[in-house]
mmCIF file of C-alpha atoms in Angstrom:
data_model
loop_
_atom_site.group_PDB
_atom_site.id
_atom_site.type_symbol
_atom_site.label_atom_id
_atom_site.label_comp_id
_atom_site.label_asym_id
_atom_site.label_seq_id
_atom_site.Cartn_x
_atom_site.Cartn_y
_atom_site.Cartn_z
ATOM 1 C CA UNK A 13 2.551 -21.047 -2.886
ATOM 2 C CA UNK A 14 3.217 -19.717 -6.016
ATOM 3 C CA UNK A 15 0.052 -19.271 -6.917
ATOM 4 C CA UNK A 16 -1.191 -17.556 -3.677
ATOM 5 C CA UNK A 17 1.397 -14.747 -4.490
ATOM 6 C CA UNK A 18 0.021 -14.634 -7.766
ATOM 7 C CA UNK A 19 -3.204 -14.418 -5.827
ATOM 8 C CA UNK A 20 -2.055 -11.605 -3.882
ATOM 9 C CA UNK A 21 -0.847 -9.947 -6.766
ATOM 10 C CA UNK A 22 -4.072 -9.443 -8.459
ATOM 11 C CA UNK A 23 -5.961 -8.046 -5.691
ATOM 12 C CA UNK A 24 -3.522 -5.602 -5.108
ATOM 13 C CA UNK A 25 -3.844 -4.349 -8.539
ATOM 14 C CA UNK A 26 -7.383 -5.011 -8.108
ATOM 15 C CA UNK A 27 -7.500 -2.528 -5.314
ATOM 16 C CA UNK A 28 -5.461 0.151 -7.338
ATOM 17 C CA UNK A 29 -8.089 -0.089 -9.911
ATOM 18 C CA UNK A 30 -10.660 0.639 -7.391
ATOM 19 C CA UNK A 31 -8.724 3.642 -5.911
ATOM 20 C CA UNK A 32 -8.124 4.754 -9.476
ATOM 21 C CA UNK A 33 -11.891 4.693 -9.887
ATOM 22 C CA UNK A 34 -12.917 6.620 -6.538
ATOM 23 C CA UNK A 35 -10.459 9.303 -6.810
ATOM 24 C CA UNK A 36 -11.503 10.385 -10.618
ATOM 25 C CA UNK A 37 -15.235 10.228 -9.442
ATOM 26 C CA UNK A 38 -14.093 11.970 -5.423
ATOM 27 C CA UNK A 39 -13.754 15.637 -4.500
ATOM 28 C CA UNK A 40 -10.024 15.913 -3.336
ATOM 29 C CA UNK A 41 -9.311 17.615 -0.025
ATOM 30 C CA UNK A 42 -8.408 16.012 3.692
ATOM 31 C CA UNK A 43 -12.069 15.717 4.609
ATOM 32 C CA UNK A 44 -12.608 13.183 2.400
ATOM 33 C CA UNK A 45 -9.502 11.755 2.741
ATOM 34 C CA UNK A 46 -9.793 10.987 6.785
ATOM 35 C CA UNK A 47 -13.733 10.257 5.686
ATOM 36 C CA UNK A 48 -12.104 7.361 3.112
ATOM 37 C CA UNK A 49 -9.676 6.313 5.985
ATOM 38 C CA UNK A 50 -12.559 5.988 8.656
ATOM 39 C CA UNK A 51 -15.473 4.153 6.552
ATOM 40 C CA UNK A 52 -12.628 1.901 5.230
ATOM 41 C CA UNK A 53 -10.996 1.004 8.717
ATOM 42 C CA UNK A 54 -14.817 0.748 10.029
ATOM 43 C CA UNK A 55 -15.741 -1.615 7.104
ATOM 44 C CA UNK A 56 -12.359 -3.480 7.876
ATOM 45 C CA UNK A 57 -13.338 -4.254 11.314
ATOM 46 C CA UNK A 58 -16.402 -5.498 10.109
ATOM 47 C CA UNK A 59 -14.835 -8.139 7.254
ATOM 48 C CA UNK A 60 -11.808 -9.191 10.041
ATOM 49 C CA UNK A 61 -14.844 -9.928 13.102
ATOM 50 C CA UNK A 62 -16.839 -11.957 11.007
ATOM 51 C CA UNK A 63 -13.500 -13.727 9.004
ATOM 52 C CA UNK A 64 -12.823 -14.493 12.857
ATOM 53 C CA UNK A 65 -15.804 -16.330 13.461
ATOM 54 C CA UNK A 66 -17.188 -13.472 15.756
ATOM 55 C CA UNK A 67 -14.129 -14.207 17.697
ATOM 56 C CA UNK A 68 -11.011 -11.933 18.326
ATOM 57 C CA UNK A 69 -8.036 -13.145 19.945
ATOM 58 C CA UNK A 70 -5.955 -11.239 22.040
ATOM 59 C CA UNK A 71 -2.469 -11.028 23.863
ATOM 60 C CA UNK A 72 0.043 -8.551 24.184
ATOM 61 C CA UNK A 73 2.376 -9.203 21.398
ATOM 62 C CA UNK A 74 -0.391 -9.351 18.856
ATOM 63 C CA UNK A 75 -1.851 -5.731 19.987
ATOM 64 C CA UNK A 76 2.166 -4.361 19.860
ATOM 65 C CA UNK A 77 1.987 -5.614 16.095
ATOM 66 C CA UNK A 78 -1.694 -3.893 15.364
ATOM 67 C CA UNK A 79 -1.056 -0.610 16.683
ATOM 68 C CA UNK A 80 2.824 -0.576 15.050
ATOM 69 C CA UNK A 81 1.182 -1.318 11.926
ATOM 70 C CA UNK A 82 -1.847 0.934 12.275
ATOM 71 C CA UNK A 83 0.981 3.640 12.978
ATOM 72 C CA UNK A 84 3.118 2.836 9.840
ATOM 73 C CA UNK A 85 -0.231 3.319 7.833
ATOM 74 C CA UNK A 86 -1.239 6.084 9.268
ATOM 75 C CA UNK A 87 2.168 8.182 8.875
ATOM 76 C CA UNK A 88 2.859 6.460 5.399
ATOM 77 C CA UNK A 89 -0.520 8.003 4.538
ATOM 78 C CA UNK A 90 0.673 11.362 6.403
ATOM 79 C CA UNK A 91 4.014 11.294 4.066
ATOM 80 C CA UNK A 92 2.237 10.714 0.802
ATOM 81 C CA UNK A 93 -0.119 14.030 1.081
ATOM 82 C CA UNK A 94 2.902 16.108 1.976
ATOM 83 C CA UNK A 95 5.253 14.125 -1.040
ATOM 84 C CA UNK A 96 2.096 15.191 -3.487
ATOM 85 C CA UNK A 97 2.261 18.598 -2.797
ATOM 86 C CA UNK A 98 6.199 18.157 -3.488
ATOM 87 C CA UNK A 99 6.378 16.161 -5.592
ATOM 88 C CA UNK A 100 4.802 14.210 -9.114
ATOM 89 C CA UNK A 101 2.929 10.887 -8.376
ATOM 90 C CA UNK A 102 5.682 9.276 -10.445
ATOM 91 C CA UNK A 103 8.036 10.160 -8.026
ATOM 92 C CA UNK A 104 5.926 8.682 -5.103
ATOM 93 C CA UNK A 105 5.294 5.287 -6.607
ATOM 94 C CA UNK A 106 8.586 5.059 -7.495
ATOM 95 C CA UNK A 107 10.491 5.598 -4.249
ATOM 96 C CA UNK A 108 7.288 3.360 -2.677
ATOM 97 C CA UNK A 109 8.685 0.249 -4.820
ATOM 98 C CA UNK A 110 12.533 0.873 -4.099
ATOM 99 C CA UNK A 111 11.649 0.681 -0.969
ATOM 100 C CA UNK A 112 8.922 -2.501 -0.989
ATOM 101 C CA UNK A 113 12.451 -3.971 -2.621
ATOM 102 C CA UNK A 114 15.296 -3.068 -1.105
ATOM 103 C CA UNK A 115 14.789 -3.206 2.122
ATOM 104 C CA UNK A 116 12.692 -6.613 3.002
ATOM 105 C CA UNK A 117 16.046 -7.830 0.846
ATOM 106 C CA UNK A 118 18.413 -6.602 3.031
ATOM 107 C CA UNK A 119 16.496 -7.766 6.294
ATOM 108 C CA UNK A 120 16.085 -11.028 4.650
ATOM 109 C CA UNK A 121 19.533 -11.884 4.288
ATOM 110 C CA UNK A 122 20.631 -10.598 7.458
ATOM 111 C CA UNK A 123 18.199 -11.989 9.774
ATOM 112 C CA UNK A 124 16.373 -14.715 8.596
ATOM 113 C CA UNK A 125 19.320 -15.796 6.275
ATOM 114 C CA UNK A 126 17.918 -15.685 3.123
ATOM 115 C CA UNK A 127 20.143 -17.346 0.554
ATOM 116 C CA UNK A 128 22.006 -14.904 -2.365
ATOM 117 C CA UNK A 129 21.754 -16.427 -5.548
ATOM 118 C CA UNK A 130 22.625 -14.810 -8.622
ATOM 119 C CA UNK A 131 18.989 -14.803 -9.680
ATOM 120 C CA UNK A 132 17.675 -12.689 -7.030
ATOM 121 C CA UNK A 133 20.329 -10.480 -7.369
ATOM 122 C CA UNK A 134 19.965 -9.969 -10.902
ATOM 123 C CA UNK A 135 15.943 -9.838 -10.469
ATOM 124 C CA UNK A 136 15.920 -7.099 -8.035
ATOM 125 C CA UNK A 137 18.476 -5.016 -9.902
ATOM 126 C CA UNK A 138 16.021 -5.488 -12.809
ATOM 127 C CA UNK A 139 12.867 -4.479 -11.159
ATOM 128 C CA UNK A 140 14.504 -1.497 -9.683
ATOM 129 C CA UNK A 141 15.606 -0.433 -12.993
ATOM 130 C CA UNK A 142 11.786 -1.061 -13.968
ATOM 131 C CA UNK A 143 10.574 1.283 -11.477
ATOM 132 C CA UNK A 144 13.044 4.157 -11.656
ATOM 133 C CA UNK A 145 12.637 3.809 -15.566
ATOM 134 C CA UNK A 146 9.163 5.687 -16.188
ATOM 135 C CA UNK A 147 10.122 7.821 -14.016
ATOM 136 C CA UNK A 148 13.519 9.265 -15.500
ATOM 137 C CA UNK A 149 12.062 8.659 -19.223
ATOM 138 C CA UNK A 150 10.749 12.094 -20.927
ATOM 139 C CA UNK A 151 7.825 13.589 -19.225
ATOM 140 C CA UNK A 152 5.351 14.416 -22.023
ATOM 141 C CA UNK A 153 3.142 17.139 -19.566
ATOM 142 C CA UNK A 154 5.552 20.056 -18.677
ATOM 143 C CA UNK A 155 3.002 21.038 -15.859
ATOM 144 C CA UNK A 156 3.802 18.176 -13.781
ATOM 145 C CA UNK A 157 7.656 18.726 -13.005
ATOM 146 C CA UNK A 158 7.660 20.295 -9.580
ATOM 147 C CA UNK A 159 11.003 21.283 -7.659
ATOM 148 C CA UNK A 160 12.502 18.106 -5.851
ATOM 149 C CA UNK A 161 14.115 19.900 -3.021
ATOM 150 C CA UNK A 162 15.556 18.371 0.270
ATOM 151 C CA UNK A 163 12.455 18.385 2.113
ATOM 152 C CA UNK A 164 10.474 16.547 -0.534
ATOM 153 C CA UNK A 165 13.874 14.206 -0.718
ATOM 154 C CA UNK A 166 13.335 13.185 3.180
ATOM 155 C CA UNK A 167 9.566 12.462 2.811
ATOM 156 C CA UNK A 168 9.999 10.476 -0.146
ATOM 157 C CA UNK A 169 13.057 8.811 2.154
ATOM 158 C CA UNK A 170 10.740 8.457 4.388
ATOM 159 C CA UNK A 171 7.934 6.304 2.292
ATOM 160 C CA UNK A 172 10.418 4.608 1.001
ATOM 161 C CA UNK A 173 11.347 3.300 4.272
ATOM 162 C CA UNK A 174 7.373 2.851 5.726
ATOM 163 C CA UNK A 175 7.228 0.752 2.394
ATOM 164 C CA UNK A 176 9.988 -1.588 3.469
ATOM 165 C CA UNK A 177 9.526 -1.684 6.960
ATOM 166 C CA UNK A 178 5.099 -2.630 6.478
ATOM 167 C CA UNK A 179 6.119 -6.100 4.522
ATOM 168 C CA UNK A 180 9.195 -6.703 7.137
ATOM 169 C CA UNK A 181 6.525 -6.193 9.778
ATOM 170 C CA UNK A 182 3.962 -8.854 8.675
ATOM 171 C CA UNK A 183 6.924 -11.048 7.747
ATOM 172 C CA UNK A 184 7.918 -11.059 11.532
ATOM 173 C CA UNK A 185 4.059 -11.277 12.428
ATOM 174 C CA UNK A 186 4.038 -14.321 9.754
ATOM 175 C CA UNK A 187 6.646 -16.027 11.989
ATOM 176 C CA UNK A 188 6.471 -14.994 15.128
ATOM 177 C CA UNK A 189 5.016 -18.360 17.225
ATOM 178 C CA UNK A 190 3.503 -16.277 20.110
ATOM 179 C CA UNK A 191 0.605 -13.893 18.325
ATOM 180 C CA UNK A 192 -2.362 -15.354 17.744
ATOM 181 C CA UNK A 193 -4.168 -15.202 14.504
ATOM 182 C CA UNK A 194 -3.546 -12.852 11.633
ATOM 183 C CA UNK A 195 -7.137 -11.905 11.344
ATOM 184 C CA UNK A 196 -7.459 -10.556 14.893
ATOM 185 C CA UNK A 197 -4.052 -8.518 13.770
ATOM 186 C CA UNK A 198 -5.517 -7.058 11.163
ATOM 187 C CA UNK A 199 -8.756 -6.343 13.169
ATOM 188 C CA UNK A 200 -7.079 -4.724 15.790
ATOM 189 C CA UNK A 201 -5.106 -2.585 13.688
ATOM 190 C CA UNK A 202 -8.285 -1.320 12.052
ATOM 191 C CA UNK A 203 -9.760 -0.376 15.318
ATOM 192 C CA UNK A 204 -6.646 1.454 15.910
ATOM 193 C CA UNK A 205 -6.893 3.246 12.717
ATOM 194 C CA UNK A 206 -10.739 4.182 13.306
ATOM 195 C CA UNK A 207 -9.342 5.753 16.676
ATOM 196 C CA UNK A 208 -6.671 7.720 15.173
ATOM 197 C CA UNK A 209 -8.778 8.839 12.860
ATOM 198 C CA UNK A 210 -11.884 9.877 14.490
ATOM 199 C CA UNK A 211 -9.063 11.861 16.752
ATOM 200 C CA UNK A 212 -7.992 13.366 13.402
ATOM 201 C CA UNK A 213 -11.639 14.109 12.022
ATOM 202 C CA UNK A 214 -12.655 15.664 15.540
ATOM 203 C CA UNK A 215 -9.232 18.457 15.027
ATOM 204 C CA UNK A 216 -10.255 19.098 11.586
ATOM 205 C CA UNK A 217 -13.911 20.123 12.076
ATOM 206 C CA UNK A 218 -12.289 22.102 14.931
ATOM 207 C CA UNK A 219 -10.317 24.458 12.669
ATOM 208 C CA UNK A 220 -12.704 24.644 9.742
ATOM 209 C CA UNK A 221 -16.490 25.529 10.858
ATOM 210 C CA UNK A 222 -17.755 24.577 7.875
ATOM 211 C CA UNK A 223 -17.430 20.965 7.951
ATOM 212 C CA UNK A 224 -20.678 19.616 10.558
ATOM 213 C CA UNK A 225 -22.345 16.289 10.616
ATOM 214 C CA UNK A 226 -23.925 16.871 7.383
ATOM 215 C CA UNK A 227 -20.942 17.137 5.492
ATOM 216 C CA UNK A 228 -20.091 13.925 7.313
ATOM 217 C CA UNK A 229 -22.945 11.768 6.556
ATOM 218 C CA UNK A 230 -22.995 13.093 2.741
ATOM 219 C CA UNK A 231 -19.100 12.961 1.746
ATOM 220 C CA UNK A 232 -20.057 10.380 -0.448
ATOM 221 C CA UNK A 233 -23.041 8.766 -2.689
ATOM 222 C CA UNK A 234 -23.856 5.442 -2.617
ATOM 223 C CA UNK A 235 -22.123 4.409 -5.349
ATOM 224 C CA UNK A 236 -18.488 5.756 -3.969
ATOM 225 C CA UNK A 237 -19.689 4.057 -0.892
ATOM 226 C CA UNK A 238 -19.923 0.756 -2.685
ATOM 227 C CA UNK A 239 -16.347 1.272 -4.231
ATOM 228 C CA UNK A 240 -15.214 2.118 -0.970
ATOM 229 C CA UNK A 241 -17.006 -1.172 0.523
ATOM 230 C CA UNK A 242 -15.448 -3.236 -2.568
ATOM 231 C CA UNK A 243 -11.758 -2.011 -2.313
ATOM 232 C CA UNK A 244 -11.481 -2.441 1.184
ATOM 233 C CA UNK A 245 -12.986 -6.200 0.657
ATOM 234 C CA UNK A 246 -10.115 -6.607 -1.793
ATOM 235 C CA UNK A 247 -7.174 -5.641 -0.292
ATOM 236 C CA UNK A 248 -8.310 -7.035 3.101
ATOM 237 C CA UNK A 249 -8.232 -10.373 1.580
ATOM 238 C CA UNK A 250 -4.780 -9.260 -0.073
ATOM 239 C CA UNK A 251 -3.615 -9.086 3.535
ATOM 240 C CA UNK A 252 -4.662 -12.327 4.492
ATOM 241 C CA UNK A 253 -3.304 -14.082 1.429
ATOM 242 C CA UNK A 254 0.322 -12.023 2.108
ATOM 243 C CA UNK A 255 0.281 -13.187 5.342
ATOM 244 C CA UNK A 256 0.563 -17.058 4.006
ATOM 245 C CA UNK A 257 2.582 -16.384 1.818
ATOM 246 C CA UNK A 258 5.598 -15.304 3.788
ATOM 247 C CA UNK A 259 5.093 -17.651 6.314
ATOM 248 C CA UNK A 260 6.507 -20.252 3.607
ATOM 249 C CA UNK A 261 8.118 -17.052 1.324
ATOM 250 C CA UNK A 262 11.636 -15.365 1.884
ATOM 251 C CA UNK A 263 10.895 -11.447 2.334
ATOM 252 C CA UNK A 264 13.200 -10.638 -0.682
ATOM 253 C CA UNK A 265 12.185 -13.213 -2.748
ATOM 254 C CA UNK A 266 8.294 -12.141 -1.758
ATOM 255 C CA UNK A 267 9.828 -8.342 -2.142
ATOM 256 C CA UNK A 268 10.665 -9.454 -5.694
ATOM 257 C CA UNK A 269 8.469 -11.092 -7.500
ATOM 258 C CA UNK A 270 5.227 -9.233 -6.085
ATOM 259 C CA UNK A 271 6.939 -5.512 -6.803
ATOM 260 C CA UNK A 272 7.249 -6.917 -10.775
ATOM 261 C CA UNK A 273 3.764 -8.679 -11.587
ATOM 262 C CA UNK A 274 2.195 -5.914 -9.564
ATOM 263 C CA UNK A 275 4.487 -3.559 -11.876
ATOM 264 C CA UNK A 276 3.301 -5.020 -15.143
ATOM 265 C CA UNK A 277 -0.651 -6.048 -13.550
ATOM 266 C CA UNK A 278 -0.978 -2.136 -13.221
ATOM 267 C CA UNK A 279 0.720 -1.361 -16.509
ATOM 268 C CA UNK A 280 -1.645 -3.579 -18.493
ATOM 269 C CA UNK A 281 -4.414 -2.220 -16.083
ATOM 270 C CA UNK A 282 -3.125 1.458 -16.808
ATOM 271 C CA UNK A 283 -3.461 1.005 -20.581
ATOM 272 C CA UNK A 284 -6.442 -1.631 -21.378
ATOM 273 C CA UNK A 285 -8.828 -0.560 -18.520
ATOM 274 C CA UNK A 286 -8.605 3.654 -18.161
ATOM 275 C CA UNK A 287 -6.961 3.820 -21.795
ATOM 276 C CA UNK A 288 -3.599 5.717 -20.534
ATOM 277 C CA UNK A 289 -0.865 6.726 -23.140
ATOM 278 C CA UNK A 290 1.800 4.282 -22.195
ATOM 279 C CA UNK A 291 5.458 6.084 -22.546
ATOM 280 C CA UNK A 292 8.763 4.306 -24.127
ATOM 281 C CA UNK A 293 9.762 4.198 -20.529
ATOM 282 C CA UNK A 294 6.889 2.452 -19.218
ATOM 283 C CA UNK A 295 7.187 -0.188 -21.708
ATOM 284 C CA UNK A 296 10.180 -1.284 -21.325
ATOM 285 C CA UNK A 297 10.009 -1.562 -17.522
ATOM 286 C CA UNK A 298 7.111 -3.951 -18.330
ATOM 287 C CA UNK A 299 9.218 -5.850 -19.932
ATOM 288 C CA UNK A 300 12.283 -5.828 -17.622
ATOM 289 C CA UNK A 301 9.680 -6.972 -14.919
ATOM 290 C CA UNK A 302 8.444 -9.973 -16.633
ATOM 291 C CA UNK A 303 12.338 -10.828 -17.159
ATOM 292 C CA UNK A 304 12.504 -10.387 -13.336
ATOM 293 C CA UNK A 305 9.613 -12.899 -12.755
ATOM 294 C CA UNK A 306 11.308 -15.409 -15.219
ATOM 295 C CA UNK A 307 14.402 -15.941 -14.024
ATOM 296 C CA UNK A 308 13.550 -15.571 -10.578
ATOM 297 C CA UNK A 309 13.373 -19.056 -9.315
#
């Protein structure tokens, strides 16, 4: 099992390379962001049908969880584009882990009666401290500190929470005996996601006349296509693989150990792939993450 989360691990960092990659080659703007969102979730639908066997299974509980979860993805996305214009990146990510932490944690132990050993205690307190580290360590670029004010303290509240509440969600999907597969989940939250935003897309060429077809069928070359086509490949298969793994995984425990390798797997990826200056800071919460994945039984 061990290895699955491992698994799981590395295409999510895999993924993060990818998105690193796009968005340094990808005009910015939210055109091309609900264009990204739509050729993903369309792509998505794709991978889940044929993973299915051509065969989608459907009840009632199973659509509840795909358009809850289509929902929390589509507002967590809604939250991050107002916390950027609030708010560093640093900022974002960090909150975004907290929460992946603290919160599956807490529902863990409370509902599904996760045991409290010293170990995970000490662990999470360690890869919090890793994640709030590079954030409160001196900022070499004085153009990036922006005002935190209370607004851009709710929406980053607010991620926080969507971050939590997405892993408790496909914990309780994970072990919840009356849905039917997790690849029809994740299908029908895609379809839901191509609805929302189409819905979205159709407003926005509304209000700004100079977006047509054109600019829809040219937002992107081939080769962004392909990245597009390979990320979402990636992370879909991330899904799948976090799915088994906490069927037979404790949330915190999952919470845990996948918030610190993915910690240090995008570190290493940060500084040995697009050659980033790596801060004291950033070091050292490397460090206190791989002490988080030791002692962590």
């Amino acid at each position: 099992m061990y290895l699955m989360l491992v698994l799981y691990c590395a295409l999510t960092v895999g993924g993060t390379v990818l998105m690193k990659i796009f968005q340094k080659t990808t005009s910015s703007g939210m055109f091309y962001l609900i264009m990204y969102n739509i050729i993903n979730a369309l792509f998505a639908c794709g991978f889940f049908f044929v993973s299915a066997g051509f065969k989608i299974n459907l009840n009632l509980p199973t659509i509840i969880y795909a358009v809850v979860y289509a929902l929390i993805i589509c507002i967590n996305l809604s939250a991050q584009i107002v916390a950027f214009s609030k708010v560093s990146v640093s900022v974002v990510t960090v909150v975004s882990m907290a929460g992946g932490i603290l919160f599956p944690s807490i529902f863990g132990i409370m509902w599904f009666d996760d045991n409290i050993t010293w170990q995970l205690v000490v662990s999470s307190i360690l890869i919090i401290a890793a994640s709030i580290l590079p954030f409160v360590s001196k900022n070499e670029d004085k153009n990036e500190k922006k005002r935190f004010s209370l607004a851009a303290m709710l929406i980053c509240f607010m991620m926080s929470v969507l971050a939590g509440v997405s892993t408790i969600l496909v914990k309780l999907y994970a072990v919840d005996t009356s849905v039917c597969d997790s690849t029809s989940m994740f299908f029908l939250t895609n379809v839901a996601i191509v609805v929302i935003c189409f819905v979205a897309l159709a407003i926005y060429m509304i209000r700004n006349k100079n977006y047509g077809f054109k600019e829809v069928f040219r937002a992107f070359s081939p080769i962004q296509l392909l990245n597009i086509v390979s990320k979402t490949a990636v992370v879909n298969v991330a899904s799948i693989v976090q799915v088994l793994v906490l069927a037979e995984m404790s949330a915190s425990t999952f919470s845990v150990l996948s918030s610190s390798i993915c910690l240090v797997g995008t570190g290493l990826a940060s500084a040995l792939i697009f050659r980033e200056k790596q801060t004291k800071g950033a070091i050292f919460a490397m460090i206190l993450a791989l002490v988080a994945i030791i002692i962590n039984p």
